PDB file of C-alpha atoms in Angstrom:
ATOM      1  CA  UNK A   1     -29.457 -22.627  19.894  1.00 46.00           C
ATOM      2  CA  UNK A   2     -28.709 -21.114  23.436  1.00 52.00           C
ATOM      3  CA  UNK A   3     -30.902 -17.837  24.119  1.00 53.00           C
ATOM      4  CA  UNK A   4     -27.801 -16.756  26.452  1.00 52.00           C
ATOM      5  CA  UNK A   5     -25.347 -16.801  23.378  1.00 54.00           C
ATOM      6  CA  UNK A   6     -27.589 -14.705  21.327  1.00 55.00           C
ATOM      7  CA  UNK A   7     -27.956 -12.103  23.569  1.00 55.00           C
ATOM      8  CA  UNK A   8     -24.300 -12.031  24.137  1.00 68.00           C
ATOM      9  CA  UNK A   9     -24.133 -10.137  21.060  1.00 80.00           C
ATOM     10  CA  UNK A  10     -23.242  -6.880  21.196  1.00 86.00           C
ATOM     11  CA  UNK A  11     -26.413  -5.279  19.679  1.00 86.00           C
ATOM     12  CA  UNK A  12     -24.927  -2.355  18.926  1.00 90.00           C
ATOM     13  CA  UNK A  13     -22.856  -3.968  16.337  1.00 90.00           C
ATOM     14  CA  UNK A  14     -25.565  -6.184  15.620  1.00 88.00           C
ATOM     15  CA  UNK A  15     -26.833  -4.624  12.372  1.00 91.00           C
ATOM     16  CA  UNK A  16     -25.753  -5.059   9.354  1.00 92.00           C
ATOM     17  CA  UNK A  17     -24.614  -1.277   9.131  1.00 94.00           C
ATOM     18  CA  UNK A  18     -22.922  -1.088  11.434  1.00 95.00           C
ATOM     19  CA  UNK A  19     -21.561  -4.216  11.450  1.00 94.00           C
ATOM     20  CA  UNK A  20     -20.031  -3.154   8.042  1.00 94.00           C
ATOM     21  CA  UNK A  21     -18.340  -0.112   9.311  1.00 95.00           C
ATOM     22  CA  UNK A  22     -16.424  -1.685  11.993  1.00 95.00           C
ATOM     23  CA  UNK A  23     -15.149  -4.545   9.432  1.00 94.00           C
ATOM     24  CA  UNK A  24     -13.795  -1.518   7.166  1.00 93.00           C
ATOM     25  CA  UNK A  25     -12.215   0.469  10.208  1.00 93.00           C
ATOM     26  CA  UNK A  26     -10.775  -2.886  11.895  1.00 91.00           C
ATOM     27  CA  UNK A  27      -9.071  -3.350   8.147  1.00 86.00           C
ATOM     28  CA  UNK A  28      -8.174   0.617   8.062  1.00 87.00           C
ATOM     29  CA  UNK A  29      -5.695   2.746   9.851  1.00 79.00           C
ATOM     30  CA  UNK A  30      -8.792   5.683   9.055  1.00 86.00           C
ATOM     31  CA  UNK A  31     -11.279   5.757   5.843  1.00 91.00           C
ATOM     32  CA  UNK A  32     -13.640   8.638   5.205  1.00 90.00           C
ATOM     33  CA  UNK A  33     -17.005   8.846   4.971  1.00 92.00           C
ATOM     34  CA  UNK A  34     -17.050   8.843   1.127  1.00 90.00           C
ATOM     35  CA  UNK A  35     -15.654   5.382   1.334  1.00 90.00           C
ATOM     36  CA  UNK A  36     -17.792   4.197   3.695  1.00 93.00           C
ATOM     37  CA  UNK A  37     -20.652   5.304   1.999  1.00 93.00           C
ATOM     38  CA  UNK A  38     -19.684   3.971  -1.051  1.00 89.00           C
ATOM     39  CA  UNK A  39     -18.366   0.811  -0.181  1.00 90.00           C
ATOM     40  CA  UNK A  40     -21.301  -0.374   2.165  1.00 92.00           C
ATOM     41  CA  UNK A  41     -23.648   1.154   0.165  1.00 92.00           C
ATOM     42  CA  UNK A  42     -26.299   3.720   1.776  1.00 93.00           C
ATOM     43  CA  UNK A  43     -26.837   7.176   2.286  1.00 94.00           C
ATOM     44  CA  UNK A  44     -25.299   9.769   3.758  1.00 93.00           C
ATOM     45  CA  UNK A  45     -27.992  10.589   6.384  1.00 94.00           C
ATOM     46  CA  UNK A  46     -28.239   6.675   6.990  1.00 95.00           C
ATOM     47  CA  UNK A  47     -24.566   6.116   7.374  1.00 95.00           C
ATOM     48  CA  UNK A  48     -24.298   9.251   9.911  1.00 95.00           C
ATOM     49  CA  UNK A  49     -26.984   8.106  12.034  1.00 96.00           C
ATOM     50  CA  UNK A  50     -24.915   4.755  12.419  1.00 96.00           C
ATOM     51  CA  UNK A  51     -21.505   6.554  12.703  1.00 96.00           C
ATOM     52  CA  UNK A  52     -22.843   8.914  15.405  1.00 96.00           C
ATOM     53  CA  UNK A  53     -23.872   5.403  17.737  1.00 96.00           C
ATOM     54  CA  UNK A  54     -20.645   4.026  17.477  1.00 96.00           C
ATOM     55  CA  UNK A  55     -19.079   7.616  18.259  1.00 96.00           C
ATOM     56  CA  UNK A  56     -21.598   8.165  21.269  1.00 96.00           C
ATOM     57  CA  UNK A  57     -20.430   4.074  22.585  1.00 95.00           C
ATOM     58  CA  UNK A  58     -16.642   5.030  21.793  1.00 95.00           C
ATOM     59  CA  UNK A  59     -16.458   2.768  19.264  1.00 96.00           C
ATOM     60  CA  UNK A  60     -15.343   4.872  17.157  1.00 96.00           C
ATOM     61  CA  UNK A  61     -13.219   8.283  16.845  1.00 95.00           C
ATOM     62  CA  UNK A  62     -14.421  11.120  13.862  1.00 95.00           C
ATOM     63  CA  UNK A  63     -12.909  13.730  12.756  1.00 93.00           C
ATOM     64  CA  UNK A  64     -13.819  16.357  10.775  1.00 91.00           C
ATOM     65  CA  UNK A  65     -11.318  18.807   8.651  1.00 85.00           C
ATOM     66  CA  UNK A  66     -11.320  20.984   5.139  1.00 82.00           C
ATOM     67  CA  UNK A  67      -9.154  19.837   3.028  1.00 75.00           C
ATOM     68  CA  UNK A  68      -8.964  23.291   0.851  1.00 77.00           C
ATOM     69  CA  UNK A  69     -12.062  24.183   1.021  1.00 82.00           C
ATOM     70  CA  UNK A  70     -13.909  20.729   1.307  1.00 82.00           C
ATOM     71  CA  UNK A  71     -14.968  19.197   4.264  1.00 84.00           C
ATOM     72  CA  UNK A  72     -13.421  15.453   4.969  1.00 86.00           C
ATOM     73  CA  UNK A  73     -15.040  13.212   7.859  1.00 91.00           C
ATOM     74  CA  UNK A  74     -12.154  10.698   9.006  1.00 91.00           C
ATOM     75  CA  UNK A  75     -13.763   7.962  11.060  1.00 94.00           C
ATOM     76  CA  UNK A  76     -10.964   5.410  12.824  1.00 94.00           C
ATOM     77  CA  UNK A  77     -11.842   2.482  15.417  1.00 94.00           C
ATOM     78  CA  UNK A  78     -10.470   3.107  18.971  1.00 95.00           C
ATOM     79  CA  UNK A  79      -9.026   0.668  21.574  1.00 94.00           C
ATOM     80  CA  UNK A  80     -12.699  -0.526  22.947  1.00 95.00           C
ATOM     81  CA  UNK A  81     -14.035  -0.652  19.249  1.00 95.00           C
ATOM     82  CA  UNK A  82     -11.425  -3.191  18.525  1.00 94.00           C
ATOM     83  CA  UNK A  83     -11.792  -5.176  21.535  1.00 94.00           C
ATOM     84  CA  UNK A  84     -15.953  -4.664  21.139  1.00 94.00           C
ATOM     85  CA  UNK A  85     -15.295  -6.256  17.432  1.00 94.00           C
ATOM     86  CA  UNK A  86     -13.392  -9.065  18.169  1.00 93.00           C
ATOM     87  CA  UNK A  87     -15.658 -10.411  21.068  1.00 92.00           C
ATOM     88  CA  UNK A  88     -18.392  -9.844  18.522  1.00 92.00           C
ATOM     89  CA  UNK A  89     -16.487 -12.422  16.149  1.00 90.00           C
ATOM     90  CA  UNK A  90     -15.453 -14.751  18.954  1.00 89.00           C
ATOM     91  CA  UNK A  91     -19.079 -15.028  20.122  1.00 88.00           C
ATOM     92  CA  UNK A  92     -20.051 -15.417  16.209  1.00 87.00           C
ATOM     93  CA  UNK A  93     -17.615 -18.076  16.276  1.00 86.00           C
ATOM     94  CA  UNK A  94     -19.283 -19.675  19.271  1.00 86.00           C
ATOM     95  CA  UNK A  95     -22.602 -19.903  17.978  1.00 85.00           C
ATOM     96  CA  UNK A  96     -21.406 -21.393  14.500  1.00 83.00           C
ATOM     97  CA  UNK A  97     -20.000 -24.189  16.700  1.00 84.00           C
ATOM     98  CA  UNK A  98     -22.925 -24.988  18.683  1.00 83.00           C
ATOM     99  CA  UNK A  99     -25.114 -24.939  15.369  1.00 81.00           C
ATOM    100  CA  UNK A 100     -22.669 -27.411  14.025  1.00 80.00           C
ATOM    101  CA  UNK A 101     -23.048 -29.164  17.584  1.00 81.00           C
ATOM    102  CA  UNK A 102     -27.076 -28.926  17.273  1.00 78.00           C
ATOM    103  CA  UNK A 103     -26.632 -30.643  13.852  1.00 74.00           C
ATOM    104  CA  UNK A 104     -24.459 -33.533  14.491  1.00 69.00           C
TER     105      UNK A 104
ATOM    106  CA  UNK B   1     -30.000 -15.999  15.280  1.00 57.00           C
ATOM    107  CA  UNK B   2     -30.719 -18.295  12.413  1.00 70.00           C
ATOM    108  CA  UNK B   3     -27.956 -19.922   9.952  1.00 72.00           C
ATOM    109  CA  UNK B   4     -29.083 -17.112   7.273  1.00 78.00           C
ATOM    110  CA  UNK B   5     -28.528 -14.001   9.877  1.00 81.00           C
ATOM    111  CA  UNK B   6     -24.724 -15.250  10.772  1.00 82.00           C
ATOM    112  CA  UNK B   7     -24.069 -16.150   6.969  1.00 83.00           C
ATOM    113  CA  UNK B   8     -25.153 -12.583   5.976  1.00 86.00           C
ATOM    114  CA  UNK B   9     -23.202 -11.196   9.016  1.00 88.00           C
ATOM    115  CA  UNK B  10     -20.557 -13.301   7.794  1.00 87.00           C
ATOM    116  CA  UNK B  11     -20.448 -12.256   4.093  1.00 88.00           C
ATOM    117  CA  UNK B  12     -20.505  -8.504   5.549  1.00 89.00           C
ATOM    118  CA  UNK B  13     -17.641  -8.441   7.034  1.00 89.00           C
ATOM    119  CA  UNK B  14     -15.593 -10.641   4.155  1.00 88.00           C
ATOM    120  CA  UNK B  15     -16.910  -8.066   1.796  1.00 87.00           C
ATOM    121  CA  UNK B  16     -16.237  -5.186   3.458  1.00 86.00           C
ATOM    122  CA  UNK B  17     -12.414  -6.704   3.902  1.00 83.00           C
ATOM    123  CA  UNK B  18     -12.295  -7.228   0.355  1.00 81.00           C
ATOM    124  CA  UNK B  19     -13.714  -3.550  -0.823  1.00 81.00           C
ATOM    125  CA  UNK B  20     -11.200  -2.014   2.113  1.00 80.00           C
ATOM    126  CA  UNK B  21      -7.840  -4.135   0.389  1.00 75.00           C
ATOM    127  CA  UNK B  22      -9.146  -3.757  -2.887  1.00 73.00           C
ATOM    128  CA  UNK B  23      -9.191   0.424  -2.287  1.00 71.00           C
ATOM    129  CA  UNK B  24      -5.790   0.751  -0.655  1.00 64.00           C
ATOM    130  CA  UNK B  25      -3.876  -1.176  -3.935  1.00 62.00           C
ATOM    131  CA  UNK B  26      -1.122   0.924  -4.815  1.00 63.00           C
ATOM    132  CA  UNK B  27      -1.621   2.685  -8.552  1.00 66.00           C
ATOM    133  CA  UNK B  28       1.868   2.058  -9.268  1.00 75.00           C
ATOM    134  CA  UNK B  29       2.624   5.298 -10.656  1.00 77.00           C
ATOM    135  CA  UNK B  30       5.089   5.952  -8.133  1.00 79.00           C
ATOM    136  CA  UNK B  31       7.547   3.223 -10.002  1.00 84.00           C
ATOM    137  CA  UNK B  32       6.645   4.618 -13.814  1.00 86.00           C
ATOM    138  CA  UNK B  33       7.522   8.041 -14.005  1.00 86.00           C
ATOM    139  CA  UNK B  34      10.703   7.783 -11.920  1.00 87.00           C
ATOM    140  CA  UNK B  35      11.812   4.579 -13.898  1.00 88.00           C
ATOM    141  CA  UNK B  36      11.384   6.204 -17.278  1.00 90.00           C
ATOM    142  CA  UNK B  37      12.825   9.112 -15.962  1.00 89.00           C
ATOM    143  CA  UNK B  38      15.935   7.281 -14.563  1.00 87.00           C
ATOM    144  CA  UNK B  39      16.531   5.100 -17.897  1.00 90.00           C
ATOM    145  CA  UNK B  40      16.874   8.700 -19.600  1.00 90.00           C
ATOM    146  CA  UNK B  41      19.297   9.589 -17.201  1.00 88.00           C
ATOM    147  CA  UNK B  42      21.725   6.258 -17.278  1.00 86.00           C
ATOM    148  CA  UNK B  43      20.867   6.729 -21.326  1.00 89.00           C
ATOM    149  CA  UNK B  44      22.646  10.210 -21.302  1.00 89.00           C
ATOM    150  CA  UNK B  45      24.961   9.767 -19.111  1.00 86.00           C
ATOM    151  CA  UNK B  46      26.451   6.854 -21.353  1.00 86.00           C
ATOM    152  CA  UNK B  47      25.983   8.938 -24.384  1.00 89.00           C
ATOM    153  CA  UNK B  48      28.110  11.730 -22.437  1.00 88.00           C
ATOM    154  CA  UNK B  49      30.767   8.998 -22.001  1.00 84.00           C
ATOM    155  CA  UNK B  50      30.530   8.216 -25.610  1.00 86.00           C
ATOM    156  CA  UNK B  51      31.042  11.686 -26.774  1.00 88.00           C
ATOM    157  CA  UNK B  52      33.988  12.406 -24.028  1.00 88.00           C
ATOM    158  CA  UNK B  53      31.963  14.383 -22.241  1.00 85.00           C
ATOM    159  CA  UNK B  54      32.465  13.215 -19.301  1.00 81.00           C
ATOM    160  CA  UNK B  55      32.268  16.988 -17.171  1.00 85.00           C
ATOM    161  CA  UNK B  56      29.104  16.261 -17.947  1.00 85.00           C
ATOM    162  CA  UNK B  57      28.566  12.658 -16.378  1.00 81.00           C
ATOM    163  CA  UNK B  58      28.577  13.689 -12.599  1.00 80.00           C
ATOM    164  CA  UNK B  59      26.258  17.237 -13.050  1.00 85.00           C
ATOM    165  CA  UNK B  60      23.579  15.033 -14.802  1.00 85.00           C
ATOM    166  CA  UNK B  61      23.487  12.629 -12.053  1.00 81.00           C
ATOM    167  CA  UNK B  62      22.959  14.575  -8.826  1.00 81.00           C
ATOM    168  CA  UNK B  63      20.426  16.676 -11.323  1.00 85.00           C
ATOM    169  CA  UNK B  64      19.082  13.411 -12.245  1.00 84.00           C
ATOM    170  CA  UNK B  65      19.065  11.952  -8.984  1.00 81.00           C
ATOM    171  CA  UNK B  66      17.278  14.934  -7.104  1.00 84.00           C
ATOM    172  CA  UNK B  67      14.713  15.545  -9.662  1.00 86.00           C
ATOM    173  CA  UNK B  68      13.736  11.406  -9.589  1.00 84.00           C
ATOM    174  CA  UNK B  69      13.637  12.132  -5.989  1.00 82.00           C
ATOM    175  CA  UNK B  70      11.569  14.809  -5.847  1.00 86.00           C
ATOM    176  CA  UNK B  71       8.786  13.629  -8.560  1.00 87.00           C
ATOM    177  CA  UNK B  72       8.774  10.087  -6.401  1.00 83.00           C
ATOM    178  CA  UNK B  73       7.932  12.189  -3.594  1.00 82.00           C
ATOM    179  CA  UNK B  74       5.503  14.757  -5.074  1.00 86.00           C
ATOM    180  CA  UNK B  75       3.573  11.546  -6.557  1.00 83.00           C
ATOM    181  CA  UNK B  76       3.475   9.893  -3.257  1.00 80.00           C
ATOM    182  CA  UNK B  77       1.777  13.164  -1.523  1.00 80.00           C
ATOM    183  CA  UNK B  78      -0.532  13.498  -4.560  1.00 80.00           C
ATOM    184  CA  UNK B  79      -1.889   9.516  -4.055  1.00 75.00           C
ATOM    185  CA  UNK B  80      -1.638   9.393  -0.559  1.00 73.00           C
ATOM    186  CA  UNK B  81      -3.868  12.505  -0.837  1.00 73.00           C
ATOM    187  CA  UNK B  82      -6.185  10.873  -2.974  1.00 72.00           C
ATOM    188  CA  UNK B  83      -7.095   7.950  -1.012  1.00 72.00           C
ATOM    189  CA  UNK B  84     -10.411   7.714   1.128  1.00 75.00           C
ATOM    190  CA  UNK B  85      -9.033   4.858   3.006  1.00 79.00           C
ATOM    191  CA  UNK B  86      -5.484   4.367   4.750  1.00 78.00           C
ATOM    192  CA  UNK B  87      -4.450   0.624   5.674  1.00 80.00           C
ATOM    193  CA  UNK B  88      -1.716  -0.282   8.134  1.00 81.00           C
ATOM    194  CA  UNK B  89      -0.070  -1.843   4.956  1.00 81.00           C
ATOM    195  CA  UNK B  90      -0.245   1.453   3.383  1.00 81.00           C
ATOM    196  CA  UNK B  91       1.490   2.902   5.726  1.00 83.00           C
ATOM    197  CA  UNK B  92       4.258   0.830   6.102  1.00 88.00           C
ATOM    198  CA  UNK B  93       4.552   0.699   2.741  1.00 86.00           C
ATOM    199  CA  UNK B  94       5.068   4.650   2.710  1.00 85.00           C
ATOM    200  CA  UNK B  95       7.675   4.027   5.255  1.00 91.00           C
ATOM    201  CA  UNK B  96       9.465   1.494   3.315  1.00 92.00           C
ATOM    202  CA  UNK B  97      10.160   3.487   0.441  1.00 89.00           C
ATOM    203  CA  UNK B  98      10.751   6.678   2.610  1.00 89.00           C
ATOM    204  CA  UNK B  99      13.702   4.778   4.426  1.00 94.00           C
ATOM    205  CA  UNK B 100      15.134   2.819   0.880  1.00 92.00           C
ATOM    206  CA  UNK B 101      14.969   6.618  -0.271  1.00 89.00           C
ATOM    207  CA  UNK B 102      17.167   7.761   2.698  1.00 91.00           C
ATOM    208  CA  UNK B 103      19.526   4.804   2.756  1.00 94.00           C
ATOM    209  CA  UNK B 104      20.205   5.567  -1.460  1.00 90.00           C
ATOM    210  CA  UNK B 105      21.004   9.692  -0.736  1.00 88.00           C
ATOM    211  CA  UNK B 106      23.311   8.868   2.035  1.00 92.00           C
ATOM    212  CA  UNK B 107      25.257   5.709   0.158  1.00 91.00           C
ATOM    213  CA  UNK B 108      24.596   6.099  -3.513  1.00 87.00           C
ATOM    214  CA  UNK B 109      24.510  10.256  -3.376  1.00 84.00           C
ATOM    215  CA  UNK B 110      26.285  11.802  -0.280  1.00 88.00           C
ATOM    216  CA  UNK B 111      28.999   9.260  -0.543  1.00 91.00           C
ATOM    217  CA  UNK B 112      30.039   9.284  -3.674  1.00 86.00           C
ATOM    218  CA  UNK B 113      30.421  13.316  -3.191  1.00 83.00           C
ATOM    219  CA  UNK B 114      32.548  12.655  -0.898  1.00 88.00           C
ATOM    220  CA  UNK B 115      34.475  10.592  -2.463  1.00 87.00           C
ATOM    221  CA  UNK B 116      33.968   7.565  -0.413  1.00 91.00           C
ATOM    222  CA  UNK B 117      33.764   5.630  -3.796  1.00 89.00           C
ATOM    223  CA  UNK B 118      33.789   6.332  -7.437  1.00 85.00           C
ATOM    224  CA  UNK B 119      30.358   7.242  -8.870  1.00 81.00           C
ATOM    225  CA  UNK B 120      30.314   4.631 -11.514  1.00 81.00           C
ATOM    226  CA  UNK B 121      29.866   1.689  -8.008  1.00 87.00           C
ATOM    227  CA  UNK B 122      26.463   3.507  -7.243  1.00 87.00           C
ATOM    228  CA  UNK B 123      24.402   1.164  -9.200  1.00 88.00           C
ATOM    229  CA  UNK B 124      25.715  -1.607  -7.207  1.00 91.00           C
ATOM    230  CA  UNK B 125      25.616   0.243  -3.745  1.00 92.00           C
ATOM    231  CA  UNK B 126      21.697   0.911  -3.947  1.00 91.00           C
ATOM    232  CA  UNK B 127      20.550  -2.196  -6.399  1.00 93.00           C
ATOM    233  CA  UNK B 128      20.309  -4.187  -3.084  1.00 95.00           C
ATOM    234  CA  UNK B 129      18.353  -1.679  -1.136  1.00 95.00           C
ATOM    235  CA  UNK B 130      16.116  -1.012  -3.895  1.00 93.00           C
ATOM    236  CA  UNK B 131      15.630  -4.344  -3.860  1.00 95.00           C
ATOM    237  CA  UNK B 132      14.868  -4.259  -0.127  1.00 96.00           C
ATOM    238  CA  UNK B 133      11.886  -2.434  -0.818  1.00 93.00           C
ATOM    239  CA  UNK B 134      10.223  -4.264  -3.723  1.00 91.00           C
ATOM    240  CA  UNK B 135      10.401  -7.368  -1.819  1.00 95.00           C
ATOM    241  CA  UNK B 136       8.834  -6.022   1.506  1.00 94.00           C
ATOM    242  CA  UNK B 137       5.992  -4.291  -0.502  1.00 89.00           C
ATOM    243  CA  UNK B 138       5.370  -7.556  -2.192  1.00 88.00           C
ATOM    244  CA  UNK B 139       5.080  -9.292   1.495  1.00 91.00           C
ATOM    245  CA  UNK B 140       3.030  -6.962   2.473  1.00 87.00           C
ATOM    246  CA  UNK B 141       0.477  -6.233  -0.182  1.00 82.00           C
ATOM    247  CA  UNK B 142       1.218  -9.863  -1.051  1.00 82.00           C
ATOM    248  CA  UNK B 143       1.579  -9.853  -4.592  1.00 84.00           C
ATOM    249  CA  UNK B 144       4.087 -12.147  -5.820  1.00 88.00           C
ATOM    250  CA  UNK B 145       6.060 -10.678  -8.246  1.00 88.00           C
ATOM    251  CA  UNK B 146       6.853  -7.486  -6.567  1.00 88.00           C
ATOM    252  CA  UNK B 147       8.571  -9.659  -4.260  1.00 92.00           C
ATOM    253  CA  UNK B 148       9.953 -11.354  -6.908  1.00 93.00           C
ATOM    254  CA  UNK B 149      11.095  -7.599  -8.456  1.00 93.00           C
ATOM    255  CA  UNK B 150      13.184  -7.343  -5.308  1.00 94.00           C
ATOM    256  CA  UNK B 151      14.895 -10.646  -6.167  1.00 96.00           C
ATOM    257  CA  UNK B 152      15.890  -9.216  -9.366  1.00 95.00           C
ATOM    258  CA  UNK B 153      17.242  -6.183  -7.850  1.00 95.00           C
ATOM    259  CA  UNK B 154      19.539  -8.142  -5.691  1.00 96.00           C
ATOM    260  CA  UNK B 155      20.479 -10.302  -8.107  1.00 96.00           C
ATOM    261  CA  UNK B 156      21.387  -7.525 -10.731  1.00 95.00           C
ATOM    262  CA  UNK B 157      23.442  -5.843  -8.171  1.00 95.00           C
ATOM    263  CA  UNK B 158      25.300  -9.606  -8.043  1.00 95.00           C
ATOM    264  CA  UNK B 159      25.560  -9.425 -11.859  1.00 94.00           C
ATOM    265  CA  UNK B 160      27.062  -5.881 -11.902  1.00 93.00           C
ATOM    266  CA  UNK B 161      30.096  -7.065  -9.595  1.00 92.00           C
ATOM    267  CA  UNK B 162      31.269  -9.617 -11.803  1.00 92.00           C
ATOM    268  CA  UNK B 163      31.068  -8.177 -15.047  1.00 90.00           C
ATOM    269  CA  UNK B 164      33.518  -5.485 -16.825  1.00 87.00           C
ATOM    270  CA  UNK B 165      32.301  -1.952 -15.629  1.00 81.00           C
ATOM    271  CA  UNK B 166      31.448  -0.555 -19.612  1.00 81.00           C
ATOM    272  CA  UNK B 167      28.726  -3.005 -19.220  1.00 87.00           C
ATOM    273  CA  UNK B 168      27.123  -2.580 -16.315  1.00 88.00           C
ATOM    274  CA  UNK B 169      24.725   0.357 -17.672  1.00 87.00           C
ATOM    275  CA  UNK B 170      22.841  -2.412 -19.814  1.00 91.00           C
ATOM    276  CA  UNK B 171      21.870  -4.329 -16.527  1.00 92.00           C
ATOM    277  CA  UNK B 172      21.613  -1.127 -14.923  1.00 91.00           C
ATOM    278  CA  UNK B 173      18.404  -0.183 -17.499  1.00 91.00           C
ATOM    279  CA  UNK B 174      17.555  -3.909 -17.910  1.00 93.00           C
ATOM    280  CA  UNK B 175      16.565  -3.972 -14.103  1.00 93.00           C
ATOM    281  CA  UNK B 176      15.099  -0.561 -14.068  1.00 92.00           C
ATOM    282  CA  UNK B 177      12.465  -1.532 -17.161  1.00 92.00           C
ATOM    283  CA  UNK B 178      12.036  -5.197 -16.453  1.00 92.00           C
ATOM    284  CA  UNK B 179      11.960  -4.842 -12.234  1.00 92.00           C
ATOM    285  CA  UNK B 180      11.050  -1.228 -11.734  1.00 90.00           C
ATOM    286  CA  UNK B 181       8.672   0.340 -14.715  1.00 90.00           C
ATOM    287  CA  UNK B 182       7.469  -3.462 -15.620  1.00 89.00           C
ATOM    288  CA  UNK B 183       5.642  -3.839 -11.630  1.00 86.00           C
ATOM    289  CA  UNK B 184       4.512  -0.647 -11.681  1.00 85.00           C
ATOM    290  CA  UNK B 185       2.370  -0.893 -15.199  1.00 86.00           C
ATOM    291  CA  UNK B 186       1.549  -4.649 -13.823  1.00 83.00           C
ATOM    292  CA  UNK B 187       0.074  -2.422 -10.331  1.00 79.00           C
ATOM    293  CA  UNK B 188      -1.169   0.040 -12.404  1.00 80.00           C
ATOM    294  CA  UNK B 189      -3.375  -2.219 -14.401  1.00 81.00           C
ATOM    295  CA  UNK B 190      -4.414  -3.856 -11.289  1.00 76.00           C
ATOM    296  CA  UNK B 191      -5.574  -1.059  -9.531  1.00 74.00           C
ATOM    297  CA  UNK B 192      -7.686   0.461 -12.493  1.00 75.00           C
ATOM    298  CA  UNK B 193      -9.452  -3.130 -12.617  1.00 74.00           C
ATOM    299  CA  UNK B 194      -9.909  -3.304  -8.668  1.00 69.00           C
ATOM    300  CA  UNK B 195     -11.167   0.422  -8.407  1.00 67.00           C
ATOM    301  CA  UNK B 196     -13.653  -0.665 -11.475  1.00 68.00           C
ATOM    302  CA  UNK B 197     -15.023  -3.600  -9.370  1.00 64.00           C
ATOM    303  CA  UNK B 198     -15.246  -1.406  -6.104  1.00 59.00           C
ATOM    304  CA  UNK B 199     -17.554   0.995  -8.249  1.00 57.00           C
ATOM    305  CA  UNK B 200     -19.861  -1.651  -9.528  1.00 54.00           C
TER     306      UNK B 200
END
C-alpha cells in the first residue's frame, strides 16, 4: 500500500463521523440534526462538535430556525463538500484497486 | 489504511444511504384520504343521476373536487413538515403532483365550466395525467408498482373511451380503489415497516 495514497485522504472526512454525515447530506437535499443523530447514532454534543468542523472547512451549510417555538438545526452539503466527498470516494476507490493489485 | 478501515468506511456510507432512502419513503396517506374521499363523490353523484337529481350532479363535483384538493394539499404540508430529512426525490416528487394537480383544475375543472366539454368526459381528460404522476413517482422512488399504477391510469382512461358513457363510473371507482387507495395502503405499510427498522 502506497503511503502517498493514504495521505491523500481528506482527513477531515476521514472519521467515521463524519464520514457518516456527508454520506447522509450527499443523499439529502437538507436533514436535521435529529436525523443525523439518530441515524448515525451518537450524541448531540458529539455530533455538534463534528458538524461545527465541516461548517468551519465549508463543507457544510447550518441553519438554525424555530419552528413554533422549537428550535430546528438544518445542515445541507455545499458545492466544495460535494466535490471534497467525491474525491474522498475516488481516492477510496484507488486504494481498493491497488490492494487488489498488491494481492494478485 | 488496512482492508478492515476501508470496509468499515465502506459499510458507513452504504448504511447511511440506506437509513437516508429508507426516511424519505412516502407514507402514502396523501393517495388514501383523497381516494376514499373521491369514490364517495363519483358514488353520489351516480346516485344523484339515479334519483333525477341531476341539479345536483355539477354542485357536488366542483365541492367535491376543491375539498379533495385542498385535503391533498393540507396532507402534503403536514408530511412534508414532518420529515427530518428532504431528498432530491422528495422534492421532485412534490413537484410532480403539484403540476398533475394544476394540469387536472385547468382541463378537468376550469374547462368543463366553461363549457369546453361536457362534465361527464372529465374522467377521461385527467385519467392520463393522473397517470403521469404515479408512473414518475414510481421511477423515481423506484418502486414498481406505482409505476405500474400509472399504467392502469392510462389504460382506464383507454377503457372509458370505448365503452357506453352509463358505465364509465364503475372504471372510474375501479381505478381510483385498485390504482389510487390500493398504492397508497401498499406505501403506507411500507413506510411504517422502514421507519420501524430506522428506529432499531
Amino acid at each position: 500500500m502506497k503511503h502517498e495514497q493514504i495521505l491523500k485522504l481528506d482527513p477531515l472526512i476521514h472519521a467515521p463521523i463524519r464520514l457518516a454525515i456527508l454520506s447522509i447530506l450527499i443523499t439529502a437535499e437538507n436533514a436535521n440534526f435529529t436525523f443525523l443523530k439518530e441515524a448515525i447514532g451518537t450524541t448531540d454534543g458529539n455530533l455538534s462538535t463534528h458538524l461545527t468542523k465541516l461548517e468551519e472547512r465549508g463543507y457544510i451549510n447550518i441553519k438554525k430556525t424555530f419552528k413554533g417555538k422549537k428550535p430546528q438545526t438544518m445542515c445541507t452539503i455545499t458545492d466544495k463538500g460535494k466535490v471534497a466527498f467525491q474525491s474522498y470516494l475516488a481516492q477510496l476507490e484507488r486504494i481498493v484497486e491497488m490492494q487488489k493489485e498488491n494481492k494478485s | 489504511m488496512n482492508a478492515n478501515q476501508i470496509q468499515q468506511d465502506i459499510t458507513i456510507i452504504k448504511d447511511m444511504i440506506a437509513k437516508t432512502r429508507r426516511a424519505t419513503a412516502q407514507s402514502g396517506l396523501i393517495f388514501v384520504i383523497p381516494g376514499i374521499l373521491l369514490i364517495v363523490m363519483v358514488t353520489a353523484i351516480k346516485i344523484f343521476e339515479y334519483m333525477r337529481l341531476s341539479q345536483l350532479v355539477i354542485p357536488t363535483l366542483i365541492i367535491s373536487i376543491t375539498v379533495v384538493g385542498i385535503v391533498s394539499f393540507i396532507i402534503g404540508i403536514t408530511v412534508t413538515g414532518k420529515q427530518k430529512v428532504v431528498t432530491y426525490a422528495n422534492h421532485i416528487f412534490g413537484q410532480i403532483w403539484i403540476a398533475c394537480g394544476i394540469c387536472c383544475i385547468i382541463t378537468g375543472f376550469l374547462f368543463p365550466i366553461f363549457k369546453m366539454y361536457n362534465w361527464n368526459l372529465i374522467a377521461l381528460v385527467c385519467w392520463p395525467v393522473i397517470g403521469i404522476g404515479f408512473y414518475l413517482t414510481g421511477v423515481i422512488f423506484e418502486i414498481k408498482f406505482v409505476k405500474w399504477a400509472g399504467i392502469v391510469w392510462w389504460f382506464a382512461a383507454l377503457v372509458m373511451a370505448f365503452i357506453p358513457g352509463q358505465f364509465r363510473f364503475i372504471v372510474v371507482i375501479l381505478t381510483i380503489f385498485f390504482a389510487y387507495i390500493l398504492p397508497g395502503l401498499i406505501l403506507n405499510r411500507k413506510y411504517k415497516m422502514w421507519s420501524q427498522k430506522n428506529e432499531a
